[in-house]
Amino acid sequence: MKLSNKVAIVTGAATGIGQAIAVAFAREGAAVAIDYVGKPGTADQTLEKIKNAGGRAIALTADISNPQQVGALIDQTVGRFGRLDIFVNNAGIEFKHPFLEFPIDQFQKIVMVNLQGPFLCAQAAARRMVQQGGGGRIINISSVHEDLPMPTNAPYCATKGALRMLTRTIAVELAPHKITVNNIGPGAIFTPIDADVEANPQMEAALMAEIPLGRWGKPEEVAGLAVFLASDDAAYITGATYFIDGGMLRQAGGL
Ligand code: BGC
């Protein structure tokens, strides 16, 4: 097992990519705190999957854009499992709307969840890791859209571009503490964030035409990459983005 004796927090782990990462980490021996927002019970499916796989997990609710709640998330995790080794900033939202009419309140909400959240979580996690000594791993779930423009999704793209530079900057700052910071940049992964496209055959066909491998990615495929980046095998990797997109970015002519 690649993550034995490690303790991880995964935000937005009730569904989608976060859920797959939490389950994969637990299978590799990590104790996992699943952060979710919403009604009690929202993360039950993830907990169930982890229990069935013989793993250890707790579900905690914290609004990642709120410093006090982020502090409590870390404290409760350390209180229960004794330490913190890996933090995955997975929670994210998008709202598609033409730029000319984009509502400011939606813009602000996206910035709070997709940018302020990862900033506060990385800071609180890194403070804990520095205090512990021995390094750590911060993994941000970004997007191909940290690089690739997507009309009608300007705030989302802007926050993902910002996440790229947050990662690069703090990777350099935290390197003396042996804390690595990396991004995963998924393309079209079959999760609830794309429910509108999944339910619309024309939109789905248009999206598939943008992907050389011609299919959706699976959350488990992203989770496999997260396990690698969280493991000792990735000790010399920091400040990087790993795209997992079926070739989407290459076909679009991105970096
Ligand atoms: C977005 C999806 C989009 C995908 C590929 C993701 O980051 O959340 O809405 O389909 O990128 O463009």
Coordinates of C-alpha atoms and ligand atoms in Angstrom, one line a residue:
M1 CA 0.0 0.0 0.0
K2 CA 1.3 3.4 -1.0
L3 CA -0.2 5.6 1.7
S4 CA 0.1 3.5 4.9
N5 CA 0.1 5.5 8.1
K6 CA -0.7 8.7 6.2
V7 CA -3.6 11.0 7.1
A8 CA -5.4 12.9 4.4
I9 CA -8.1 15.5 4.1
V10 CA -10.1 15.7 0.8
T11 CA -12.5 18.6 0.3
G12 CA -15.7 18.2 -1.7
A13 CA -15.4 14.5 -1.2
A14 CA -19.2 13.6 -1.1
T15 CA -19.3 13.0 -4.9
G16 CA -17.3 13.0 -8.1
I17 CA -13.5 13.3 -8.2
G18 CA -13.3 14.0 -4.5
Q19 CA -15.1 10.9 -3.6
A20 CA -13.0 8.8 -5.9
I21 CA -9.8 10.3 -4.4
A22 CA -11.0 9.7 -0.8
V23 CA -11.8 6.0 -1.6
A24 CA -8.5 5.4 -3.5
F25 CA -6.5 7.0 -0.6
A26 CA -8.3 4.8 2.0
R27 CA -7.6 1.7 -0.2
E28 CA -3.9 2.6 -0.1
G29 CA -4.0 2.7 3.7
A30 CA -4.5 6.4 4.5
A31 CA -7.0 7.5 7.1
V32 CA -9.2 10.1 5.4
A33 CA -11.3 13.0 6.5
I34 CA -14.0 13.8 4.0
D35 CA -15.0 17.4 3.9
Y36 CA -18.4 18.2 2.6
V37 CA -21.0 21.0 2.6
G38 CA -24.7 20.4 2.8
K39 CA -27.1 18.3 4.9
P40 CA -25.8 15.8 7.4
G41 CA -25.5 12.5 5.5
T42 CA -24.3 14.1 2.3
A43 CA -21.0 12.2 2.5
D44 CA -22.5 8.9 3.6
Q45 CA -22.0 7.2 0.2
T46 CA -18.2 8.0 0.3
L47 CA -18.0 6.7 3.9
E48 CA -19.8 3.6 2.9
K49 CA -17.5 2.9 0.0
I50 CA -14.5 3.4 2.2
K51 CA -15.9 1.1 4.9
N52 CA -16.6 -1.6 2.3
A53 CA -13.0 -1.3 1.2
G54 CA -11.9 -1.8 4.8
G55 CA -10.6 1.8 5.1
R56 CA -10.8 4.4 7.8
A57 CA -12.6 7.7 7.4
I58 CA -14.6 10.4 9.0
A59 CA -17.0 13.0 7.5
L60 CA -16.6 16.6 8.5
T61 CA -18.5 19.6 7.3
A62 CA -16.6 22.8 6.7
D63 CA -17.1 25.8 4.4
I64 CA -13.6 26.1 2.9
S65 CA -13.9 29.8 2.3
N66 CA -14.2 30.4 6.1
P67 CA -10.9 30.6 8.0
Q68 CA -12.5 29.4 11.3
Q69 CA -14.2 26.4 9.7
V70 CA -11.0 25.5 7.9
G71 CA -9.1 25.6 11.2
A72 CA -11.7 23.4 12.8
L73 CA -11.5 20.9 9.9
I74 CA -7.7 20.5 10.4
D75 CA -8.1 20.4 14.3
Q76 CA -10.8 17.7 14.2
T77 CA -8.8 15.6 11.7
V78 CA -5.7 15.8 13.8
G79 CA -7.7 15.2 17.0
R80 CA -9.1 12.0 15.5
F81 CA -6.2 10.6 13.5
G82 CA -3.2 12.3 15.2
R83 CA -1.5 14.1 12.3
L84 CA -2.0 15.5 8.8
D85 CA 0.2 14.4 5.8
I86 CA -1.9 15.1 2.7
F87 CA -4.4 17.9 1.8
V88 CA -6.4 17.7 -1.4
N89 CA -8.1 20.9 -2.5
N90 CA -10.8 19.3 -4.6
A91 CA -14.0 21.3 -3.8
G92 CA -15.0 23.5 -6.7
I93 CA -18.0 25.0 -8.5
E94 CA -18.8 26.4 -11.8
F95 CA -21.7 28.5 -13.2
K96 CA -21.9 29.0 -17.0
H97 CA -23.3 32.3 -18.2
P98 CA -22.3 34.8 -21.0
F99 CA -19.6 37.2 -19.7
L100 CA -21.5 40.3 -20.7
E101 CA -24.3 39.4 -18.3
F102 CA -22.4 37.5 -15.7
P103 CA -23.8 38.3 -12.2
I104 CA -21.4 39.6 -9.7
D105 CA -22.8 37.5 -6.8
Q106 CA -22.1 34.3 -8.8
F107 CA -18.6 35.6 -9.6
Q108 CA -17.9 36.2 -5.9
K109 CA -19.2 32.8 -4.9
I110 CA -16.9 31.1 -7.4
V111 CA -13.9 33.0 -6.2
M112 CA -14.6 32.1 -2.6
V113 CA -14.9 28.4 -3.2
N114 CA -12.4 27.9 -6.1
L115 CA -9.7 30.3 -4.9
Q116 CA -10.1 31.6 -1.4
G117 CA -10.9 28.1 -0.2
P118 CA -7.7 26.4 -1.6
F119 CA -5.7 29.4 -0.3
L120 CA -7.0 29.1 3.2
C121 CA -6.8 25.3 3.2
A122 CA -3.3 25.1 1.8
Q123 CA -2.2 27.7 4.4
A124 CA -3.8 25.9 7.4
A125 CA -2.6 22.5 6.2
A126 CA 1.0 23.8 5.6
R127 CA 1.1 25.4 9.0
R128 CA 0.2 22.1 10.6
M129 CA 2.7 20.2 8.4
V130 CA 5.5 22.7 9.3
Q131 CA 4.7 22.3 13.0
Q132 CA 4.8 18.5 12.7
G133 CA 8.1 18.4 10.7
G134 CA 8.6 15.7 8.1
G135 CA 7.0 17.4 5.1
G136 CA 3.7 16.9 3.4
R137 CA 1.7 16.9 0.2
I138 CA -0.8 19.5 -1.1
I139 CA -2.7 18.6 -4.2
N140 CA -5.0 21.0 -5.9
I141 CA -7.7 19.8 -8.3
S142 CA -7.5 22.4 -11.0
S143 CA -8.7 22.0 -14.6
V144 CA -7.6 22.1 -18.2
H145 CA -9.1 25.5 -17.8
E146 CA -6.2 26.8 -15.8
D147 CA -4.8 27.1 -19.3
L148 CA -7.6 26.7 -21.8
P149 CA -10.3 29.4 -22.3
M150 CA -13.9 28.3 -22.0
P151 CA -16.5 30.8 -23.2
T152 CA -19.4 31.4 -20.7
N153 CA -17.1 30.1 -17.9
A154 CA -14.9 33.1 -17.2
P155 CA -14.9 33.2 -13.4
Y156 CA -14.2 29.4 -13.3
C157 CA -11.3 29.8 -15.8
A158 CA -10.0 32.8 -13.9
T159 CA -9.9 31.0 -10.6
K160 CA -8.3 27.9 -12.1
G161 CA -5.6 30.1 -13.7
A162 CA -5.1 31.7 -10.3
L163 CA -4.8 28.2 -8.7
R164 CA -2.0 27.5 -11.2
M165 CA 0.0 30.5 -9.9
L166 CA -0.9 29.8 -6.3
T167 CA 0.5 26.3 -6.7
R168 CA 3.7 27.5 -8.4
T169 CA 4.3 30.2 -5.8
I170 CA 3.7 28.3 -2.6
A171 CA 5.5 25.2 -4.0
V172 CA 8.7 27.4 -4.0
E173 CA 7.9 28.8 -0.6
L174 CA 7.1 25.5 1.1
A175 CA 9.9 23.5 -0.5
P176 CA 12.4 24.1 2.4
H177 CA 9.8 22.3 4.6
K178 CA 9.6 19.3 2.2
I179 CA 6.0 20.1 1.5
T180 CA 5.2 19.6 -2.2
V181 CA 2.4 21.4 -4.0
N182 CA 1.0 20.1 -7.3
N183 CA -2.1 20.6 -9.4
I184 CA -4.1 18.0 -11.3
G185 CA -5.8 19.5 -14.3
P186 CA -8.7 17.2 -15.3
G187 CA -10.5 17.6 -18.6
A188 CA -14.0 16.3 -19.0
I189 CA -14.5 13.8 -16.2
F190 CA -18.0 12.1 -15.8
T191 CA -19.1 13.8 -12.5
P192 CA -22.1 15.9 -11.3
I193 CA -20.4 19.2 -12.3
D194 CA -21.2 18.4 -15.9
A195 CA -24.7 17.0 -15.3
D196 CA -26.1 19.5 -17.9
V197 CA -23.8 18.2 -20.6
E198 CA -24.3 14.5 -19.7
A199 CA -28.0 14.9 -20.0
N200 CA -27.8 16.6 -23.5
P201 CA -26.7 14.4 -26.4
Q202 CA -25.8 17.3 -28.7
M203 CA -23.7 19.1 -26.0
E204 CA -22.1 15.8 -25.1
A205 CA -21.2 15.0 -28.7
A206 CA -19.7 18.5 -29.2
L207 CA -17.6 18.0 -26.1
M208 CA -16.4 14.5 -27.1
A209 CA -15.3 16.0 -30.5
E210 CA -12.9 18.1 -28.5
I211 CA -11.2 15.1 -26.9
P212 CA -8.8 13.0 -29.0
L213 CA -9.5 9.9 -26.9
G214 CA -13.2 10.5 -27.6
R215 CA -14.6 9.7 -24.2
W216 CA -15.3 11.1 -20.7
G217 CA -12.6 10.5 -18.1
K218 CA -13.4 8.5 -15.0
P219 CA -13.1 9.9 -11.5
E220 CA -11.1 6.8 -10.6
E221 CA -8.5 7.7 -13.3
V222 CA -8.0 11.1 -11.7
A223 CA -7.8 9.4 -8.3
G224 CA -5.0 7.1 -9.5
L225 CA -2.9 10.2 -10.4
A226 CA -3.7 11.7 -7.0
V227 CA -2.5 8.6 -5.2
F228 CA 0.8 8.8 -7.2
L229 CA 1.3 12.5 -6.3
A230 CA 0.5 11.8 -2.6
S231 CA 2.9 9.0 -2.4
D232 CA 6.6 8.8 -1.7
D233 CA 7.1 8.1 -5.4
A234 CA 6.4 11.7 -6.1
A235 CA 8.8 13.2 -3.5
Y236 CA 10.8 15.1 -6.2
I237 CA 7.7 16.7 -8.0
T238 CA 6.6 20.1 -6.9
G239 CA 5.0 23.2 -8.6
A240 CA 3.7 21.1 -11.5
T241 CA 0.4 20.6 -13.2
Y242 CA -0.4 17.1 -14.4
F243 CA -3.2 17.3 -17.0
I244 CA -5.5 14.3 -17.4
D245 CA -7.7 15.2 -20.3
G246 CA -7.7 12.5 -23.0
G247 CA -5.6 14.9 -25.1
M248 CA -8.1 17.8 -25.0
L249 CA -5.5 20.5 -24.3
R250 CA -3.1 19.3 -27.0
Q251 CA -5.9 19.2 -29.6
A252 CA -6.9 22.8 -28.6
G253 CA -3.3 23.9 -29.1
G254 CA -2.8 24.8 -25.4
L255 CA 0.6 25.0 -23.6
Ligands
BGC1 C1 -15.2 21.7 -16.3 C2 -16.2 21.0 -17.1 C3 -15.7 20.9 -18.5 C4 -14.4 20.2 -18.5 C5 -13.8 20.2 -19.9 C6 -13.9 21.0 -16.4 O1 -13.0 21.7 -15.6 O2 -15.7 21.7 -14.9 O3 -17.5 21.7 -17.1 O4 -16.6 20.0 -19.3 O5 -13.5 21.0 -17.7 O6 -13.9 21.4 -20.7

